[in-house]
Short mmCIF file of N, CA and C in Angstrom, two decimals:
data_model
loop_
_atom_site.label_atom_id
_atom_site.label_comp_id
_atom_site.label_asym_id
_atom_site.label_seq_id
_atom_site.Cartn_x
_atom_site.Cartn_y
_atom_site.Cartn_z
N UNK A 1292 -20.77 -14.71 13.39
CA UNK A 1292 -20.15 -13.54 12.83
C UNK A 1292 -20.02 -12.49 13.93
N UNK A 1293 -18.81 -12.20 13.80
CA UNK A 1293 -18.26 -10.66 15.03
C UNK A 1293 -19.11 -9.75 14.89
N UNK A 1294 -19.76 -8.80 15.85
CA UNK A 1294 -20.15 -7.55 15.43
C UNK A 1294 -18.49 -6.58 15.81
N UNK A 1295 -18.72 -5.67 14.82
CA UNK A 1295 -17.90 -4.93 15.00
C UNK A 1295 -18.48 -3.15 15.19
N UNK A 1296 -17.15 -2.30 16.42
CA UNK A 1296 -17.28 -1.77 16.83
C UNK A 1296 -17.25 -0.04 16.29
N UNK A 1297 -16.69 -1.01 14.71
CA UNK A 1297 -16.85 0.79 13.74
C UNK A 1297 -18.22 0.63 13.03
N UNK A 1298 -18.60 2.17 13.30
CA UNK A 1298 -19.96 2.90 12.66
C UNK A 1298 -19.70 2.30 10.84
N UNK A 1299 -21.07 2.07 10.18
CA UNK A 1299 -20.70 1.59 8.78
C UNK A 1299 -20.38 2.59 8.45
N UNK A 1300 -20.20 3.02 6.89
CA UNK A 1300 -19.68 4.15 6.01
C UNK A 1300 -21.05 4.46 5.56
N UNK A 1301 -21.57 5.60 5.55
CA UNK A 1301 -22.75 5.87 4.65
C UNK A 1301 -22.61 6.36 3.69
N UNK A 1302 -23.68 5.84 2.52
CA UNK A 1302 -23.42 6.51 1.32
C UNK A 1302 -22.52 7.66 0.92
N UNK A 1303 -22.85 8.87 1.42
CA UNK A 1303 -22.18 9.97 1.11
C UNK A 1303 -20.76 10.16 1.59
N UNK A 1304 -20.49 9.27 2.76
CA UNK A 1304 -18.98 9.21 2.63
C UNK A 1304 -18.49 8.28 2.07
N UNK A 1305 -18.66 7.35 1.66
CA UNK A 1305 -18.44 6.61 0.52
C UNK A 1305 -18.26 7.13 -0.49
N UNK A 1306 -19.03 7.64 -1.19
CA UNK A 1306 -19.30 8.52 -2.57
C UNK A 1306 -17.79 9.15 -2.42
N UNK A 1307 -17.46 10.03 -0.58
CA UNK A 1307 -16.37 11.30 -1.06
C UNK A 1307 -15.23 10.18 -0.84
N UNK A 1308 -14.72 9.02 -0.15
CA UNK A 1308 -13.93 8.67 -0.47
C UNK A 1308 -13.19 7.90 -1.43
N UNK A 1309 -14.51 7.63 -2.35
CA UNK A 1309 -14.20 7.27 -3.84
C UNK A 1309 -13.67 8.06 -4.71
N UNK A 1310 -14.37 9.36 -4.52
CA UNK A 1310 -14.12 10.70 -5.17
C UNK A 1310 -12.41 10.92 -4.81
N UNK A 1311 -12.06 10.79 -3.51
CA UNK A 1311 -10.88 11.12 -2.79
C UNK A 1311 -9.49 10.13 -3.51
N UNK A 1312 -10.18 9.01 -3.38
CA UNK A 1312 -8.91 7.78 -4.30
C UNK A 1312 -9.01 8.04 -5.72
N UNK A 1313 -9.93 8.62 -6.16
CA UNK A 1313 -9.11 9.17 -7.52
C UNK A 1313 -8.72 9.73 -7.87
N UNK A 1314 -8.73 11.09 -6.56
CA UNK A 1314 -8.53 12.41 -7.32
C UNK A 1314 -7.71 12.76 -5.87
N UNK A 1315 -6.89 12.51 -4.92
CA UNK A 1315 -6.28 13.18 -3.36
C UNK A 1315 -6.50 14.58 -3.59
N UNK A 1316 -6.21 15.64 -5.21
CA UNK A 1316 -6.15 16.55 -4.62
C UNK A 1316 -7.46 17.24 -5.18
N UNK A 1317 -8.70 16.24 -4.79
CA UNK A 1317 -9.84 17.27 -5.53
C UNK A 1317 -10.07 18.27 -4.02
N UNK A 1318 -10.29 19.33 -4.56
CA UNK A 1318 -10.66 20.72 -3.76
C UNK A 1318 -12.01 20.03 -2.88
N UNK A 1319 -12.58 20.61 -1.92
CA UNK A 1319 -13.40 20.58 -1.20
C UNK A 1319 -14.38 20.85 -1.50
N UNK A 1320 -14.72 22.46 -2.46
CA UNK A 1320 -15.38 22.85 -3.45
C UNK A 1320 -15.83 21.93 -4.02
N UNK A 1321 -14.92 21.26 -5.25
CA UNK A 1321 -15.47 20.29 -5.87
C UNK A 1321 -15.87 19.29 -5.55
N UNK A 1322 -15.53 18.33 -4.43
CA UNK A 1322 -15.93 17.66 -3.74
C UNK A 1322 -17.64 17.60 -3.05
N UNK A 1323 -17.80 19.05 -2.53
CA UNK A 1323 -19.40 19.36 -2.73
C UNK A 1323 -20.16 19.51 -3.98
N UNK A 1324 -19.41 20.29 -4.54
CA UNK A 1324 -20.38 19.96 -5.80
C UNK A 1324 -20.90 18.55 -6.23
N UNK A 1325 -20.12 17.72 -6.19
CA UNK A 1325 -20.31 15.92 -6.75
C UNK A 1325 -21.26 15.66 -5.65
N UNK A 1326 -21.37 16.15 -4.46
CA UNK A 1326 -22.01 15.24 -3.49
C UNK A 1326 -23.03 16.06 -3.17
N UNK A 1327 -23.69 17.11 -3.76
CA UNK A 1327 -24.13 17.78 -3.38
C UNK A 1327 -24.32 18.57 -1.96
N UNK A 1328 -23.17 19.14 -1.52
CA UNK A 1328 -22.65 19.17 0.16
C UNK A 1328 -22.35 20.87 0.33
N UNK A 1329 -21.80 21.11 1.16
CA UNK A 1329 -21.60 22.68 0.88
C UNK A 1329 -20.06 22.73 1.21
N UNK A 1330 -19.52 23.23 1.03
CA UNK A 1330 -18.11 23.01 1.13
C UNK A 1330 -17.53 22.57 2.84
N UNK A 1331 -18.63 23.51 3.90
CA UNK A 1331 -17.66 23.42 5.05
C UNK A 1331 -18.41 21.91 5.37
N UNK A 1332 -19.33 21.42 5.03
CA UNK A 1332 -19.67 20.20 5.45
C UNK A 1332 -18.76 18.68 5.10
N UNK A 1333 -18.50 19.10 3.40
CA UNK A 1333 -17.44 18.60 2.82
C UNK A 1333 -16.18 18.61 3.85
N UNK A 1334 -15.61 19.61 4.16
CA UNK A 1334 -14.33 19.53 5.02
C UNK A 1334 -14.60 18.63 6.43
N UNK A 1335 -15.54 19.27 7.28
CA UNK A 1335 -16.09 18.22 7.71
C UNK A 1335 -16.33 16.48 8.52
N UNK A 1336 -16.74 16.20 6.87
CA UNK A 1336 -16.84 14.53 6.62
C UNK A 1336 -15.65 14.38 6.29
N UNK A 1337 -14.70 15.09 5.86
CA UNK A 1337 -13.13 14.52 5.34
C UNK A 1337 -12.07 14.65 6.70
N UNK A 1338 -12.32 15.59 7.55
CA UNK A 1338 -11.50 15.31 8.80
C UNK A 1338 -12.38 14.09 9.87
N UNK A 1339 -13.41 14.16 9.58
CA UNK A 1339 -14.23 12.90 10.43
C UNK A 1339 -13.56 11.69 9.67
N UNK A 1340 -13.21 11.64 8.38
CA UNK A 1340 -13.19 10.68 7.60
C UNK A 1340 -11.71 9.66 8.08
N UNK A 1341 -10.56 11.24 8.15
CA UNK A 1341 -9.35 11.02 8.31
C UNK A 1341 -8.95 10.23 10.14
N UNK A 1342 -9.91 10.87 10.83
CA UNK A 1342 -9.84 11.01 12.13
C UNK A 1342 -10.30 9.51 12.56
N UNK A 1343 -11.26 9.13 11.56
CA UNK A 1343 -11.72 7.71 11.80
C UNK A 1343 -10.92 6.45 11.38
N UNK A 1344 -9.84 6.74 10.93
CA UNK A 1344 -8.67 5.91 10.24
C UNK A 1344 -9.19 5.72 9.00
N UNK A 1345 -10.47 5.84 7.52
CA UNK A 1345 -10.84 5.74 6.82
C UNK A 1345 -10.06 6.08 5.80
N UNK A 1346 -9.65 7.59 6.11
CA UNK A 1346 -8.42 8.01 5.08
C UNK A 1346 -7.02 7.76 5.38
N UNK A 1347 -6.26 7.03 5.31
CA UNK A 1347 -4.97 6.63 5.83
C UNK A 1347 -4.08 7.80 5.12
N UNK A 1348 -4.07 8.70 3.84
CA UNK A 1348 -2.97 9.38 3.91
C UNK A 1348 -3.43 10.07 2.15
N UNK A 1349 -2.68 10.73 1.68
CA UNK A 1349 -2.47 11.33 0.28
C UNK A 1349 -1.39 11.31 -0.57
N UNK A 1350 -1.29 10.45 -1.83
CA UNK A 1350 0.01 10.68 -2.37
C UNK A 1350 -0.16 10.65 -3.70
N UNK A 1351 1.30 10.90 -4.28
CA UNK A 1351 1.34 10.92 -5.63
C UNK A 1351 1.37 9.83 -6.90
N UNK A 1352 1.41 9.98 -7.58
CA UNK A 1352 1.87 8.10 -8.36
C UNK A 1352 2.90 8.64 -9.20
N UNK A 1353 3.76 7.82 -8.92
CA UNK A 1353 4.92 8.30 -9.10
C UNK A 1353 5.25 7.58 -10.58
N UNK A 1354 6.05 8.34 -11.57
CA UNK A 1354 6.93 7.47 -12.72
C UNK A 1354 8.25 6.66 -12.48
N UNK A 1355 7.94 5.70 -11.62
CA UNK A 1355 9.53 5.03 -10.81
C UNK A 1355 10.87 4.85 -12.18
N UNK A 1356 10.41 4.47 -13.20
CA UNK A 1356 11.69 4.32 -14.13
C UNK A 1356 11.88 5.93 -14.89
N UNK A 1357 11.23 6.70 -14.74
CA UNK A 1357 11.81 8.29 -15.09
C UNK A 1357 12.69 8.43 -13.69
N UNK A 1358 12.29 7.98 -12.34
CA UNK A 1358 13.35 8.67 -11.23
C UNK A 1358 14.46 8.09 -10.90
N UNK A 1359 14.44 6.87 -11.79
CA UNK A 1359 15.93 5.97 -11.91
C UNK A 1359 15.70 4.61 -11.21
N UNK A 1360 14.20 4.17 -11.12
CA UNK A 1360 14.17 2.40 -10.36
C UNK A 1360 13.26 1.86 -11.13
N UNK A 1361 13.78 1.43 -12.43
CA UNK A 1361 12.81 0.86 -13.24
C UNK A 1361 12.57 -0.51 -13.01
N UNK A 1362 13.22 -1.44 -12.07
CA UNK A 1362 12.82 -2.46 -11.84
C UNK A 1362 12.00 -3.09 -10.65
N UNK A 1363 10.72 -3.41 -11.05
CA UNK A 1363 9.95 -3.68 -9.68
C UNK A 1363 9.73 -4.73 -9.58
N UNK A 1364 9.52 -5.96 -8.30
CA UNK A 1364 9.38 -7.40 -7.64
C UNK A 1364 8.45 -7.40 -6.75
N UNK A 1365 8.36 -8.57 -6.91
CA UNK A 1365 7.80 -8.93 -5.55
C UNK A 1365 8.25 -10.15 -5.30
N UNK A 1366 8.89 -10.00 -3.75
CA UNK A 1366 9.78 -11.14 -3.16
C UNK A 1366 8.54 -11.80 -2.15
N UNK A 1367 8.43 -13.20 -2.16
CA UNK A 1367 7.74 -13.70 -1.50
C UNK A 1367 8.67 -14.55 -0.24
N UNK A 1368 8.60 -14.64 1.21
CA UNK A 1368 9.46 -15.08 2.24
C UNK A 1368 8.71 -15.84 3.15
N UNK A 1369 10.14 -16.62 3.28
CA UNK A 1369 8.93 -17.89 4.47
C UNK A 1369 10.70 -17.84 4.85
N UNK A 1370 10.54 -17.81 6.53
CA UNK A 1370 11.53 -18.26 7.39
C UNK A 1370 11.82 -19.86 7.30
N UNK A 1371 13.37 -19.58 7.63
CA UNK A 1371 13.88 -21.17 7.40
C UNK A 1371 14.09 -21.57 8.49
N UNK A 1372 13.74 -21.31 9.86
CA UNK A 1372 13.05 -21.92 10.99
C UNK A 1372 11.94 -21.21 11.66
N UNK A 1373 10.25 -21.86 11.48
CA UNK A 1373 9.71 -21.22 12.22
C UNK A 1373 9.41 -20.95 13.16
N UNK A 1374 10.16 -21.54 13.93
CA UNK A 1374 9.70 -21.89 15.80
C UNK A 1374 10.74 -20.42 16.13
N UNK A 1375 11.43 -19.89 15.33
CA UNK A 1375 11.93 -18.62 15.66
C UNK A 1375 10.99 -17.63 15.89
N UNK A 1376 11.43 -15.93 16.18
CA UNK A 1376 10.60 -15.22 16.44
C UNK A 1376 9.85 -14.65 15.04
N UNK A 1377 9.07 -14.73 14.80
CA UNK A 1377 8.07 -13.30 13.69
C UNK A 1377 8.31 -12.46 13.73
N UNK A 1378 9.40 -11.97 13.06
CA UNK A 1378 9.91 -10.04 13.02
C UNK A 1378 10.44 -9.52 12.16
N UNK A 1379 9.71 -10.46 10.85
CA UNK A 1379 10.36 -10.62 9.44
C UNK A 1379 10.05 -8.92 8.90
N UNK A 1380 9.16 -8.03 9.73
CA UNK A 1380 8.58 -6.78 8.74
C UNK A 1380 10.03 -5.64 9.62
N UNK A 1381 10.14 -5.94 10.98
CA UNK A 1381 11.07 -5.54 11.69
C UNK A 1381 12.33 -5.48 10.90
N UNK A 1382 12.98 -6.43 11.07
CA UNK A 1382 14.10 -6.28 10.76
C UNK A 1382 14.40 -5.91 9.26
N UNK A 1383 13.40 -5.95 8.15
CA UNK A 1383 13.44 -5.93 6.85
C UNK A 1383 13.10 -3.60 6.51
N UNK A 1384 12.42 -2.90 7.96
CA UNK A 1384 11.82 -1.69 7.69
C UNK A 1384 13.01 -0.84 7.31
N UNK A 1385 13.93 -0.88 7.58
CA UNK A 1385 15.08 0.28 6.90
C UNK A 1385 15.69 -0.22 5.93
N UNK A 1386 15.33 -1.27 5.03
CA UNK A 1386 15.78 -1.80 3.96
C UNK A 1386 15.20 -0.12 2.50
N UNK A 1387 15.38 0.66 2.05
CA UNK A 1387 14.43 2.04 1.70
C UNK A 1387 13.99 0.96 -0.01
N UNK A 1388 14.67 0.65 -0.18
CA UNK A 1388 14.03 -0.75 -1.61
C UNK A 1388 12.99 -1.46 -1.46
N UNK A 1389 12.28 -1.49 -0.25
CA UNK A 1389 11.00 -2.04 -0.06
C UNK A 1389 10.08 -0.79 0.09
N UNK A 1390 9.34 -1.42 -0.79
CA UNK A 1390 7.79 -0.58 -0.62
C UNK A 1390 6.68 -0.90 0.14
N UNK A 1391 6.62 -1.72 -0.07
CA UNK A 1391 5.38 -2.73 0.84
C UNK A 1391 5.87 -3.76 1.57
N UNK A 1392 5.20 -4.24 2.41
CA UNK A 1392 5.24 -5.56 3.00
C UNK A 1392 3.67 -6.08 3.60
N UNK A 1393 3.52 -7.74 3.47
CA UNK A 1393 1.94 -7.98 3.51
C UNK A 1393 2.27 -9.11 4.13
N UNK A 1394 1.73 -9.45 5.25
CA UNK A 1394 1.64 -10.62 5.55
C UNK A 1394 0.49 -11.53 5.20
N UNK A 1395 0.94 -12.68 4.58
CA UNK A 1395 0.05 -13.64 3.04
C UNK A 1395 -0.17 -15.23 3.96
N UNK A 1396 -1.19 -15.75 3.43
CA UNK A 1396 -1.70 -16.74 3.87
C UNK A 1396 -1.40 -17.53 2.65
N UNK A 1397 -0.86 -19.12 2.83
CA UNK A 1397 0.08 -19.88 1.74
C UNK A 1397 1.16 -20.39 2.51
N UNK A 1398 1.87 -20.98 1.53
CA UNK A 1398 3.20 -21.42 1.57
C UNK A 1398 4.55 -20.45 2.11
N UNK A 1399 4.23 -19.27 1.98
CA UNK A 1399 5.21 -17.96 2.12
C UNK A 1399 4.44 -17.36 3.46
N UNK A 1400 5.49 -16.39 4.59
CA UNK A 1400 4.75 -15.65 5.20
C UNK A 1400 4.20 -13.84 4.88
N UNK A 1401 5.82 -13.56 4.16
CA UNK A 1401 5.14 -12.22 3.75
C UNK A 1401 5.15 -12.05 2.15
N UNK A 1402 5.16 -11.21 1.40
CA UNK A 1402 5.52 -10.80 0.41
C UNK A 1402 5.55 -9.20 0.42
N UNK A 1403 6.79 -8.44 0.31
CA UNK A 1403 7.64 -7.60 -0.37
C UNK A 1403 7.29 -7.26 -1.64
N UNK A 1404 6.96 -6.00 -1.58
CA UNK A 1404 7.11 -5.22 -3.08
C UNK A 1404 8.43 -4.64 -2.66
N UNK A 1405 9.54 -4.81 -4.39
CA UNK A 1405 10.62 -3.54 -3.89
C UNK A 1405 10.38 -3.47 -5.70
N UNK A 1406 11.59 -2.24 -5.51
CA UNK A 1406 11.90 -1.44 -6.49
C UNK A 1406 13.66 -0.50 -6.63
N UNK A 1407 13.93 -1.66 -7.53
CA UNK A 1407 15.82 -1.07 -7.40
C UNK A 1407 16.05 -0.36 -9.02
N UNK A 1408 17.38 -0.30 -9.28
CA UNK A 1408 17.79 0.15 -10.58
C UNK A 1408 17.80 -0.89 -11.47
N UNK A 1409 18.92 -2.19 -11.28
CA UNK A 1409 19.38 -3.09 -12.34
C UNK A 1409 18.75 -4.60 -11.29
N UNK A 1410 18.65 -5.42 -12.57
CA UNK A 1410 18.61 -6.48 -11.94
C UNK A 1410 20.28 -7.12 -10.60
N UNK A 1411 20.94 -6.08 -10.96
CA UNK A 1411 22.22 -6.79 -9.82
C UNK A 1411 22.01 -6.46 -8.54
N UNK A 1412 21.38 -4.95 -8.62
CA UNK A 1412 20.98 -4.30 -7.24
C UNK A 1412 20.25 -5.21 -6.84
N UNK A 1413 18.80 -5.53 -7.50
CA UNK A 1413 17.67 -6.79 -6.73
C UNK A 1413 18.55 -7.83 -6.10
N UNK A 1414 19.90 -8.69 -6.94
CA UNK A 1414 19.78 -9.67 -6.35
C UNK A 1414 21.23 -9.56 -4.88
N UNK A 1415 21.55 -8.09 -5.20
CA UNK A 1415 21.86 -7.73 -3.42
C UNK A 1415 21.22 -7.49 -2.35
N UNK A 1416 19.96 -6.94 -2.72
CA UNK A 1416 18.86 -6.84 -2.06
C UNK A 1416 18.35 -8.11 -1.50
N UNK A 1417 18.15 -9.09 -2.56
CA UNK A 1417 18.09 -10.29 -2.25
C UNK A 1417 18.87 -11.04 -1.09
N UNK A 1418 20.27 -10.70 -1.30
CA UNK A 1418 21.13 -11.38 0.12
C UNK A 1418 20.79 -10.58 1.55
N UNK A 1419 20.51 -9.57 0.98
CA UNK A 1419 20.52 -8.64 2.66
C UNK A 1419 19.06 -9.07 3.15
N UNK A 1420 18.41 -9.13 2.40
CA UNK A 1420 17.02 -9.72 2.83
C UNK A 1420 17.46 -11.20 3.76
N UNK A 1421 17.77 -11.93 3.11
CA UNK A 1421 18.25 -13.51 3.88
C UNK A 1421 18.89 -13.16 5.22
N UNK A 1422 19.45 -12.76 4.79
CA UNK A 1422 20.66 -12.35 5.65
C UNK A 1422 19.89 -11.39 7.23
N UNK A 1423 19.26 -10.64 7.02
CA UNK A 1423 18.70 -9.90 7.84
C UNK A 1423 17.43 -10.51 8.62
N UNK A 1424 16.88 -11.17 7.86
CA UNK A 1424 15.43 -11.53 8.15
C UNK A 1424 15.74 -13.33 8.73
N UNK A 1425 16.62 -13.95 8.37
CA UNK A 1425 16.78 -15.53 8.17
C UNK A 1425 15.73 -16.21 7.31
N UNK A 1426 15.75 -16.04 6.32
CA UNK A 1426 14.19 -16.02 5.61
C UNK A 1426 14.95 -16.86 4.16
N UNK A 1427 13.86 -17.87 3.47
CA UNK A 1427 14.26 -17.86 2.24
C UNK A 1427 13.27 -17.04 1.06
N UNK A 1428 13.73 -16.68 0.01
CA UNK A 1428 12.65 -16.19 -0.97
C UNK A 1428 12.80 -16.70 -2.20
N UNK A 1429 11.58 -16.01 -2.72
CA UNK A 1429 11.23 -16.39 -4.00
C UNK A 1429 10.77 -15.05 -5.01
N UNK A 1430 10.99 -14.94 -6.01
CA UNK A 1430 11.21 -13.88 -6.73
C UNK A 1430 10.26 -13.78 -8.43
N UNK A 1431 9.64 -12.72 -7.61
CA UNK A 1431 9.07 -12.64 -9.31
C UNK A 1431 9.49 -11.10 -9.67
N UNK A 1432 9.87 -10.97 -11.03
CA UNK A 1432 10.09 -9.86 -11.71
C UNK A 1432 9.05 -9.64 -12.10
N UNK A 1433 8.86 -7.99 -12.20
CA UNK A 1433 7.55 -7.14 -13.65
C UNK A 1433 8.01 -6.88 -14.75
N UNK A 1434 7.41 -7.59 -15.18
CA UNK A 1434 7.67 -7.31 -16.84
C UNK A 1434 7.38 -5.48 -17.47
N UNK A 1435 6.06 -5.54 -16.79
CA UNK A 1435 5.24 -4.66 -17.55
C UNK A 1435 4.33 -3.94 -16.56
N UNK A 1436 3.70 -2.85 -16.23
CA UNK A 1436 2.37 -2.56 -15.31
C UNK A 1436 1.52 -2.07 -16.29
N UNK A 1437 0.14 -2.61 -16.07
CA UNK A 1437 -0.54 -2.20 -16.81
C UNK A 1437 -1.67 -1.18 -16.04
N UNK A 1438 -1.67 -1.31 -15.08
CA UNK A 1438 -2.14 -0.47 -13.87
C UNK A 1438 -1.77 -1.02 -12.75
N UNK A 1439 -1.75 0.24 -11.71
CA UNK A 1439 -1.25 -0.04 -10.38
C UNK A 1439 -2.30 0.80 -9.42
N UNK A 1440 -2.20 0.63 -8.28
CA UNK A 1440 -3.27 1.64 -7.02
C UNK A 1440 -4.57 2.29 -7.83
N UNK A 1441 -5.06 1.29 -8.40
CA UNK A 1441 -6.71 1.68 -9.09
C UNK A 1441 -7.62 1.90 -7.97
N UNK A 1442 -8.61 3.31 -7.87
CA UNK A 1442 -9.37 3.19 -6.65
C UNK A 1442 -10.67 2.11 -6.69
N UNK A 1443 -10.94 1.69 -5.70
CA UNK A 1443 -11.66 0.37 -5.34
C UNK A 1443 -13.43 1.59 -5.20
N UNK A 1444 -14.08 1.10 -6.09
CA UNK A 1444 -15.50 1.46 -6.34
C UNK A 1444 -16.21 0.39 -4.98
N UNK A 1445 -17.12 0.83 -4.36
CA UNK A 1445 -17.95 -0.11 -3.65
C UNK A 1445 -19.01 -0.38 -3.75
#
């Protein structure tokens, strides 16, 4: 087993970045209070936190079918020659219908989250994907979410 070269997480920053994935905009204030901290210490451990790559960023959760993209996928892709180059996340990044991209261990190399209007948009999306990437895919629709970006307890 590797040793690795990042410091562990100790309890109490643990605690605030649990606190942090459920809540991005809890106050600092409150943030000490839960951890019993004082506020500037709180600020603190949260720029140490950020600074350490721990906190990658803050956002909202959005209602995607109130802002007009009620349909969400996930396209799974495996190139149709692999002895080509790997630059399937490259050439696919100004596609703005993708949300994610993961490179997956399996039968597929990445899988694609997107999110369009109608199922016709997806399956244009679908050609420009081929088309751009040389890639074939495979397609699953959401029916339903029953939760999404739940924070991860440790």
């Amino acid at each position: 087993m590797s040793q690795s070269n990042t410091p562990p997480v100790e309890a109490t920053d643990r605690q605030i970045l649990e606190l942090l994935a459920k809540d991005g905009r809890m106050s600092y204030t409150d943030l000490g209070r839960a951890t019993g901290l004082s506020t500037s210490a709180v600020h603190q451990r949260v720029k140490r936190l950020e600074q350490r790559g721990l906190i990658l960023g803050y956002g909202a959760t959005v209602n995607y079918a109130e802002i007009g993209v009620p349909l969400t996928a996930f396209i799974a892709i495996r190139p149709i020659d692999p002895s080509q180059k790997d630059d399937c996340p490259e050439r696919l990044i100004t596609m703005p219908e993708i949300e994610s991209c993961w490179s997956v261990a399996g039968e597929e190399s990445y899988v694609v989250k997107v999110r369009t209007t109608t199922p016709a948009e997806l399956e244009g999306l679908l050609g420009r994907i081929r088309t751009a990437a040389n890639v074939s895919t495979r397609t699953t629709i959401v029916l339903s979410t029953y939760y999404e970006n739940r924070p991860v307890s440790g």
